[in-house]
Tab-separated table of C-alpha atoms in Angstrom:
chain	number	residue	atom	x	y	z
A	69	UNK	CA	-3.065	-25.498	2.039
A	70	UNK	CA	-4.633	-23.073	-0.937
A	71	UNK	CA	-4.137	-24.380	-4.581
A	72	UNK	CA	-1.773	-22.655	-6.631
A	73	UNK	CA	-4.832	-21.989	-9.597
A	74	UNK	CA	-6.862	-20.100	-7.009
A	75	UNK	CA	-4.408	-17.382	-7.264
A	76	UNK	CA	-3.780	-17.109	-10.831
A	77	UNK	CA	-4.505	-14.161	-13.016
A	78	UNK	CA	-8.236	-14.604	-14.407
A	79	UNK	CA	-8.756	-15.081	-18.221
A	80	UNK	CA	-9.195	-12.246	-20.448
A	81	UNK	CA	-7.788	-8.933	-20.129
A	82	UNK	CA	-5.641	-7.427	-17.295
A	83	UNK	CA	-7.460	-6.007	-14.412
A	84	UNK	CA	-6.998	-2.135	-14.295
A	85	UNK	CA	-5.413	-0.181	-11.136
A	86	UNK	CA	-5.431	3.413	-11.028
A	87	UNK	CA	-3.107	4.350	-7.879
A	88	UNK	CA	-2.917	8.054	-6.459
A	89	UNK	CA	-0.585	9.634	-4.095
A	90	UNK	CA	3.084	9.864	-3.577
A	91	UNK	CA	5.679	10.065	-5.875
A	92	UNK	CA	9.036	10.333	-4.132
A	93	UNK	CA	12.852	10.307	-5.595
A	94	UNK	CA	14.532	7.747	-2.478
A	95	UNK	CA	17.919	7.490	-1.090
A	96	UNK	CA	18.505	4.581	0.240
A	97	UNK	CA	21.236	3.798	2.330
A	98	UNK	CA	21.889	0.346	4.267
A	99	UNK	CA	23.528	0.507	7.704
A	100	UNK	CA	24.705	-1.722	10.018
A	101	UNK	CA	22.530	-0.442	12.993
A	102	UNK	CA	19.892	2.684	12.833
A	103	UNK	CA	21.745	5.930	14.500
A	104	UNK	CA	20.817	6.862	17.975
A	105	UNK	CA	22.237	9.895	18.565
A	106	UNK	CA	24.376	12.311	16.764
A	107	UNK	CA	27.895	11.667	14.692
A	108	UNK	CA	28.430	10.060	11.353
A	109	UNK	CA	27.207	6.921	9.962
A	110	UNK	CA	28.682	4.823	7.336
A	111	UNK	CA	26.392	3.004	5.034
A	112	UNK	CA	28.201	-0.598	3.120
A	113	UNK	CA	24.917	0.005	0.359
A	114	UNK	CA	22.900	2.326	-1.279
A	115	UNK	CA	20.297	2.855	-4.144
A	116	UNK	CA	18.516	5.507	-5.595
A	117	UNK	CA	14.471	5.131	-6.910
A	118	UNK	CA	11.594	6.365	-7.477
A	119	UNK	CA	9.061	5.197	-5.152
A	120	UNK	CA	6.399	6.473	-2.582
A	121	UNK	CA	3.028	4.935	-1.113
A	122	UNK	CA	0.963	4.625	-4.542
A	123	UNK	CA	3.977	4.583	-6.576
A	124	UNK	CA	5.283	1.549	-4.984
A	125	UNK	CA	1.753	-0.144	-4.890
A	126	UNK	CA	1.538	0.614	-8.711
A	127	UNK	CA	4.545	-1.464	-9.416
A	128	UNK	CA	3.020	-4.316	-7.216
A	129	UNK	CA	0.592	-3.937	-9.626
A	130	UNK	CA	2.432	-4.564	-12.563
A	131	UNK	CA	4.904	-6.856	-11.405
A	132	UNK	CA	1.751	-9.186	-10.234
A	133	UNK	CA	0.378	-8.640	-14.056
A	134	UNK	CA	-2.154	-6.179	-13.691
A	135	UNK	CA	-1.891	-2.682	-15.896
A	136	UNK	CA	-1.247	0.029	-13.749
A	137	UNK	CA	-1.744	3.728	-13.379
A	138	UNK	CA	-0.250	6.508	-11.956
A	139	UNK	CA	-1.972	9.965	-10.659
A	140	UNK	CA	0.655	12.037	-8.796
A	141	UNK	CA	3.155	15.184	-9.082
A	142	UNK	CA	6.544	16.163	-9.518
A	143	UNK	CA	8.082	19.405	-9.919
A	144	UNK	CA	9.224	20.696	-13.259
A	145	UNK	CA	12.927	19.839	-11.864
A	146	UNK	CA	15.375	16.980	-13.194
A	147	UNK	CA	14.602	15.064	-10.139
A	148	UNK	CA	10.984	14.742	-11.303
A	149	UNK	CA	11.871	14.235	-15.098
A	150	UNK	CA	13.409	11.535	-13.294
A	151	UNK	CA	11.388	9.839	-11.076
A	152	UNK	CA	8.582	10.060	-14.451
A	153	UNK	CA	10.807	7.883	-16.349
A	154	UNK	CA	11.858	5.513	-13.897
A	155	UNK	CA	8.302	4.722	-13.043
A	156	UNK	CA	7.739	4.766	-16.529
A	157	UNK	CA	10.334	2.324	-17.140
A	158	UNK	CA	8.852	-0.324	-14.599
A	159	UNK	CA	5.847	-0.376	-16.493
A	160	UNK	CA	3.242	1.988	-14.852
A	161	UNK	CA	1.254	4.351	-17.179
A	162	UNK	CA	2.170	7.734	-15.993
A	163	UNK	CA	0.804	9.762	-18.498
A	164	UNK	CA	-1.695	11.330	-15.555
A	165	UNK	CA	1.510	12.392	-13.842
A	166	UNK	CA	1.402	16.228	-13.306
A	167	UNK	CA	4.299	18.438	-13.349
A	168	UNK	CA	4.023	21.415	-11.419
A	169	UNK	CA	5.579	24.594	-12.307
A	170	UNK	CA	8.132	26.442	-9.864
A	171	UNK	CA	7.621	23.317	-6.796
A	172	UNK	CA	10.175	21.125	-6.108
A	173	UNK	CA	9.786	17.238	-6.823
A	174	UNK	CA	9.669	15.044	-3.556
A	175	UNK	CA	12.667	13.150	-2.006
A	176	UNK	CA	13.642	11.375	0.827
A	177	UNK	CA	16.424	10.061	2.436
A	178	UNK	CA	16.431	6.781	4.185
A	179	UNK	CA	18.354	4.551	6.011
A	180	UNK	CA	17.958	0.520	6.750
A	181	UNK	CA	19.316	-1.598	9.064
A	182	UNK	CA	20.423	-5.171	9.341
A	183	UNK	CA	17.376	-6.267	10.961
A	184	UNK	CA	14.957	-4.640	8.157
A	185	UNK	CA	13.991	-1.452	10.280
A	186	UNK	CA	14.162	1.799	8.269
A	187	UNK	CA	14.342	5.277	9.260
A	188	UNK	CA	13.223	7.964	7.076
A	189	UNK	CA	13.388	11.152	6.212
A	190	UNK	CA	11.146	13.447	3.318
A	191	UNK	CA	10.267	16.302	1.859
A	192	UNK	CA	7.414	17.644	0.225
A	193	UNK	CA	7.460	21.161	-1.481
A	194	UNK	CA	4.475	22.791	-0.182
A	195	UNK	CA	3.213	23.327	-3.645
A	196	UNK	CA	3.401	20.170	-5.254
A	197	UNK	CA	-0.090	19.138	-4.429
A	198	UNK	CA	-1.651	22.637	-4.500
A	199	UNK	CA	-3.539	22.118	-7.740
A	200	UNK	CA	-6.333	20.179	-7.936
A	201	UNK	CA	-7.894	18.665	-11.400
A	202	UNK	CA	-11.467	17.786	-11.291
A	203	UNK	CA	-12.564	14.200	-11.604
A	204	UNK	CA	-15.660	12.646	-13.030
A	205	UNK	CA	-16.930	9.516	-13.201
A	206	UNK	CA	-15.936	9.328	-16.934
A	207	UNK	CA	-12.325	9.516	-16.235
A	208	UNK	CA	-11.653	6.432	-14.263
A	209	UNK	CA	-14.938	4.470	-15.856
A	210	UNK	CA	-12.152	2.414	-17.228
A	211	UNK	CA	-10.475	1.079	-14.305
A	212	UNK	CA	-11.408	-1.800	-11.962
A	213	UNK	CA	-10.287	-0.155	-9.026
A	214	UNK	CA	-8.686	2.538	-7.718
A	215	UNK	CA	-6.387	2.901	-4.617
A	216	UNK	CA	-5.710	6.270	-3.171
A	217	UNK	CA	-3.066	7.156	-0.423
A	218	UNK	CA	-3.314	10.334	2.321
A	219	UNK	CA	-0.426	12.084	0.810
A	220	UNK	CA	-2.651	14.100	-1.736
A	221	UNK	CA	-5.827	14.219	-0.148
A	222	UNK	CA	-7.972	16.110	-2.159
A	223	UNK	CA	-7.528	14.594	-5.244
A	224	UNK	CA	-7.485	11.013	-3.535
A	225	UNK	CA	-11.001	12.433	-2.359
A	226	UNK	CA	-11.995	13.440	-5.830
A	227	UNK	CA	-11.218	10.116	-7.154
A	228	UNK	CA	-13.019	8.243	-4.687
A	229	UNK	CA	-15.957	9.791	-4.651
A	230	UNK	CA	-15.823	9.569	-8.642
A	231	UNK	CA	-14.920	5.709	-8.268
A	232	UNK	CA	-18.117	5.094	-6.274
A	233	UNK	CA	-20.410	6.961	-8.545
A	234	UNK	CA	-19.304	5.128	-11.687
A	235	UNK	CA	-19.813	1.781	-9.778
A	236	UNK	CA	-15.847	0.675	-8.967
A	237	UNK	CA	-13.976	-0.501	-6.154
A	238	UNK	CA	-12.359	3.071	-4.297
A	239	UNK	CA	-9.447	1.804	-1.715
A	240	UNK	CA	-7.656	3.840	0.592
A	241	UNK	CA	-4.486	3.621	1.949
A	242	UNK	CA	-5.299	4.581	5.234
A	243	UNK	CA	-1.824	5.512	6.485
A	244	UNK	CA	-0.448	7.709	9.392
A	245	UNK	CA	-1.949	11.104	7.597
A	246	UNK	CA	-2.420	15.031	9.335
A	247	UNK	CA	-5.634	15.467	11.354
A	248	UNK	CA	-8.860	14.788	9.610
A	249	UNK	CA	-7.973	13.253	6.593
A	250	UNK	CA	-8.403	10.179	7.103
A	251	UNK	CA	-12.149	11.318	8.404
A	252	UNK	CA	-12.280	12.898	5.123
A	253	UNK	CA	-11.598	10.286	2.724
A	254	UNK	CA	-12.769	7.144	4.788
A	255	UNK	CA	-16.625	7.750	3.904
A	256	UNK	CA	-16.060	7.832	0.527
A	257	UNK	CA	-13.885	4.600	0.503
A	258	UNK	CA	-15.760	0.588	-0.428
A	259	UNK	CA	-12.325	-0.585	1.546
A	260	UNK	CA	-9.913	0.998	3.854
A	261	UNK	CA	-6.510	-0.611	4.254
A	262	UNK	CA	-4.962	0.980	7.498
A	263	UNK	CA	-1.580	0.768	8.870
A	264	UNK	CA	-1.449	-0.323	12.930
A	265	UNK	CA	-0.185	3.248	14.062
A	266	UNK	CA	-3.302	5.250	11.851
A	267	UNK	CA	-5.756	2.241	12.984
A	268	UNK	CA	-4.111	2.577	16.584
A	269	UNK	CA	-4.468	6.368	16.594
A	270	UNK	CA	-7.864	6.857	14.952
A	271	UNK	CA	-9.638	4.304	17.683
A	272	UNK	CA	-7.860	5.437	20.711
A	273	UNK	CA	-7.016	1.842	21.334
A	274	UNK	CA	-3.749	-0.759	21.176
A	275	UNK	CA	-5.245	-4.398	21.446
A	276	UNK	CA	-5.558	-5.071	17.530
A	277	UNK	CA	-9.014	-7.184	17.868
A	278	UNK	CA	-10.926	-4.005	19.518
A	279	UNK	CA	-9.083	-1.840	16.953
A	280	UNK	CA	-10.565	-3.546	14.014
A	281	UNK	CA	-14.362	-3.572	15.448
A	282	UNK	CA	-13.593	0.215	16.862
A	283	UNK	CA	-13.101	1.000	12.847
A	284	UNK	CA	-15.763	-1.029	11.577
A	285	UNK	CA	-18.341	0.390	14.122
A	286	UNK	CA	-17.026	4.160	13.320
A	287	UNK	CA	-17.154	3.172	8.988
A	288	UNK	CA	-20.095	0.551	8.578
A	289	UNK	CA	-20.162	1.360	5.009
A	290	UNK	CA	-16.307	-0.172	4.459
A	291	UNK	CA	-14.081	-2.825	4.125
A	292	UNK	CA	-12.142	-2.318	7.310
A	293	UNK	CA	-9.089	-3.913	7.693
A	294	UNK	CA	-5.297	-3.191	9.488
A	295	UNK	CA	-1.499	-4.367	8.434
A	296	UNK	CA	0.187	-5.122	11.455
A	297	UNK	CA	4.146	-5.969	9.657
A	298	UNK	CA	5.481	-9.266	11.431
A	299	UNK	CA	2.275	-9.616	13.520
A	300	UNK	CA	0.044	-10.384	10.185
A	301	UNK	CA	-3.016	-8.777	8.924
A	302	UNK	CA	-6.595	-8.405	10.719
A	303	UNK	CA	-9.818	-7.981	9.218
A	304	UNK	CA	-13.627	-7.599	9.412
A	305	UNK	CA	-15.211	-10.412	7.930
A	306	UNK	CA	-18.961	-8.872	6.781
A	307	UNK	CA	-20.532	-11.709	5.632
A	308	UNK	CA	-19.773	-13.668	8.646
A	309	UNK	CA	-19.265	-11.092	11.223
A	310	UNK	CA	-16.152	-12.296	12.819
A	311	UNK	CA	-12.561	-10.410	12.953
A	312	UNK	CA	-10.059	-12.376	11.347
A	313	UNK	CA	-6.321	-12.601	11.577
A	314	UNK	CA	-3.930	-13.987	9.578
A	315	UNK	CA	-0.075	-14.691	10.598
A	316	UNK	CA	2.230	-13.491	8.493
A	317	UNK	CA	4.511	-15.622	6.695
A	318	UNK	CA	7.691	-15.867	8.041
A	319	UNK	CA	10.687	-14.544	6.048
A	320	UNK	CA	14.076	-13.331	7.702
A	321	UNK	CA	13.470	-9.318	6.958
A	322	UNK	CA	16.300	-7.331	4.815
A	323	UNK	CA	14.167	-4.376	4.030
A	324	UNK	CA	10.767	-3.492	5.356
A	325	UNK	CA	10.441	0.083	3.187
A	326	UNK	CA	7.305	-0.913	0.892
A	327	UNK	CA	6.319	-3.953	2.415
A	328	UNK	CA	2.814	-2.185	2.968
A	329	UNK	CA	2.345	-0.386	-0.110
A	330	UNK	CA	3.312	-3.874	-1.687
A	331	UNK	CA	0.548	-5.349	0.043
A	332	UNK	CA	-1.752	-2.282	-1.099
A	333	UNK	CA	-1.104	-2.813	-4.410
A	334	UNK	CA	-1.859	-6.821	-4.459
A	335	UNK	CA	-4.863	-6.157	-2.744
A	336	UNK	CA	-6.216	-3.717	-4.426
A	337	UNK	CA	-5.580	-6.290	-7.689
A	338	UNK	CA	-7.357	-9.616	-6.542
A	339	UNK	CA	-9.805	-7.515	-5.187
A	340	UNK	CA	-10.636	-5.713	-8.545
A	341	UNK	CA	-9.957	-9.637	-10.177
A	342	UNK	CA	-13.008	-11.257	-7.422
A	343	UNK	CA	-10.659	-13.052	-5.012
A	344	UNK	CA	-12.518	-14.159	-2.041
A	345	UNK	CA	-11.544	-11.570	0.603
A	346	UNK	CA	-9.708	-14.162	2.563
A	347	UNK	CA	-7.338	-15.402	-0.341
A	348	UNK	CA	-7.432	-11.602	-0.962
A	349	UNK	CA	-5.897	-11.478	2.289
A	350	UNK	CA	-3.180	-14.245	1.836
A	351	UNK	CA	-2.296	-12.882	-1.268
A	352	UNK	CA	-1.303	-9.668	-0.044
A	353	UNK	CA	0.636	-10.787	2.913
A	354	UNK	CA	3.132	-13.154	1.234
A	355	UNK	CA	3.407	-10.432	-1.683
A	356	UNK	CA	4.700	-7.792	1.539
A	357	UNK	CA	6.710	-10.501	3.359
A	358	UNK	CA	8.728	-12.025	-0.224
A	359	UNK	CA	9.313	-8.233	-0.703
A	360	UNK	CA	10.940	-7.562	3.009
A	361	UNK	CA	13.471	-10.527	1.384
A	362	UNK	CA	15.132	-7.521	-0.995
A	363	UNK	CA	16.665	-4.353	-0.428
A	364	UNK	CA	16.016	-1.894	-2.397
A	365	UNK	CA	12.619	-0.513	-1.463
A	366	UNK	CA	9.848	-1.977	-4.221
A	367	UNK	CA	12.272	-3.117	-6.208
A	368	UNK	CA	11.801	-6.355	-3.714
A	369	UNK	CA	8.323	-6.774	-5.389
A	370	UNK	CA	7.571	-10.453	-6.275
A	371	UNK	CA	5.852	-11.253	-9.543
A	372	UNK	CA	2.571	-13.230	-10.011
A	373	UNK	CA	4.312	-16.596	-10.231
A	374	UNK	CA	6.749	-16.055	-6.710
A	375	UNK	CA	3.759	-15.341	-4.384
A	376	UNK	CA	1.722	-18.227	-6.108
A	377	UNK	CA	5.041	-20.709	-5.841
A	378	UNK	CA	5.255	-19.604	-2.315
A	379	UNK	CA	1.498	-19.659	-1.152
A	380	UNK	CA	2.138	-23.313	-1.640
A	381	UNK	CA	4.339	-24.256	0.947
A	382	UNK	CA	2.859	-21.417	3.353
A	383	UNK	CA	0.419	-22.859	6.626
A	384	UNK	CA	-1.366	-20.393	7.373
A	385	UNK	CA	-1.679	-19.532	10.884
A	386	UNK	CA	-5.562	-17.607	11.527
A	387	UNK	CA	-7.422	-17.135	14.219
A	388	UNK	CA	-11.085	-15.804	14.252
A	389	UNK	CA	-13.290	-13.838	17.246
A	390	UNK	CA	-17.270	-13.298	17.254
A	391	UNK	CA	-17.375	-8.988	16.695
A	392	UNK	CA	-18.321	-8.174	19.890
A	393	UNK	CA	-16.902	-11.032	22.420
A	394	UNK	CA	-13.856	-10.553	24.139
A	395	UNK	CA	-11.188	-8.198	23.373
A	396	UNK	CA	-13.614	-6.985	19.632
């Protein structure tokens, strides 16, 4: 069992978190059972926020007491004024949010089931993530890290290429994304964070152990490590060589929408804080799995003092393989 004091915040200022990507207005509606065919469902809940993949980690962010910020785009459209102020209002900086004249602000509808399980629908205005502002090294010299998602890729490859250059920790998201951008943005990542179905895809293989040392063999230069929901976390270990992987903590699931991007955003801030990768790794998973505990999206995400309370009681369940032996 971890101490609670190795996950505390460290003294001195908050660490900084720049997040880029997805901005999204959601619909959320909670169903008894996911459709399977056509007709008319019935939700007994629903919720509207403002959310999306770096969004969503940005408020992880904050609610785990770093200072977050936002880079993403809405239209010039009520529903973005809107989606601005709620993140706004949850404490993310969003004064690099960019408005874009004449596109239409992201939204999508989605439904959850008893069991967790989501199904979702969204829409992105072709424009929205048309322009593309330069980024030096000067402009996110004051962050500790920054975490990009795939859903605006050349700007999440502008900022990590400008995060390595001024010397900071540049994390992707490395999410189910269109062809090659993933093979874009991965060289100029320090860590890559994928989901199973992008890790899955991208090595052409299922068994979660070969996955991890197909990804690490195919980005040497990276952090390489894959989410896998209720089946816990794996990762390549590069000062000992070994793939790890961690159980996840059990929790009876309400809503799985954000779970990941939860567990992006609390990664991203022990890593920028100097948490061993392994408590890293701990970290992260019980901030996802407290969050599957709420509906509501992010709105589920625990604060600083939950996951530490929890972390506590939790036995972790790891296992470890030699890269190379066996099924690595």
């Amino acid at each position: 069992m971890t101490t609670s004091s190795a996950f505390d915040a460290p003294p001195g200022r908050a660490r900084r978190v720049l997040c880029v990507g997805a901005a999204v207005m959601d619909t959320l509606f909670r169903v008894r059972t996911l459709p399977t065919g056509q007709g008319k469902i019935l939700p007994y809940d629903m919720l509207q926020i403002a959310e999306g993949m770096a969004s969503s980690a940005a408020f992880a962010v904050a609610r785990l007491g770093g200072d977050a910020s936002l880079w993403g785009a809405v239209g010039d459209d009520a529903i973005g004024e809107r989606i601005i102020a709620d993140l706004s209002e949850s404490g993310i900086d969003t004064s690099g949010m960019l408005r874009v004249a004449g596109a239409r602000s992201a939204i999508s509808t989605i439904l959850v089931d008893d069991q967790g399980e989501r199904l979702i629908v969204p829409f992105y205005d072709a424009g929205l993530h048309e322009t593309v502002k330069p980024v030096t090294r000067q402009d996110v010299s004051s962050f500790d890290a920054v975490l990009v998602d795939v859903r605006w890729p050349k700007l999440a490859l502008r900022t990590l290429l400008a995060a390595r250059e001024a010397g900071k920790l540049a994390i992707l998201d490395g999410d189910v994304a269109g062809d090659g951008v993933i093979e874009m943005l991965a060289p100029a990542a320090s860590h890559i964070v994928f989901s199973q179905p992008a890790a899955e895809h991208l090595a052409g293989a299922a068994e979660l152990v070969k996955v991890v040392g197909i990804l690490k063999r195919k980005f040497e230069h990276a952090f390489i490590s894959v989410t896998a929901g209720e089946n816990g976390s794996f990762w390549f270990d590069d000062r000992t060589g070994e793939i790890i992987h961690l159980a996840a903590p059990k929790v009876r699931a309400v809503d799985t929408l954000a779970a990941g991007d939860i567990f992006h955003g609390a990664f991203a801030l022990a890593t920028a804080e100097g948490l061993p990768i392994e408590e890293t790794m701990r970290f992260s998973s019980m901030a996802a799995a407290l969050k599957c505990q709420v509906f509501g999206g992010r709105i589920g995400a625990p604060t600083r003092a939950e996951v530490r309370d929890a972390l506590q009681d939790w036995n972790v369940g790891r296992q470890s393989w030699r890269a190379g032996s066996g099924g690595a």
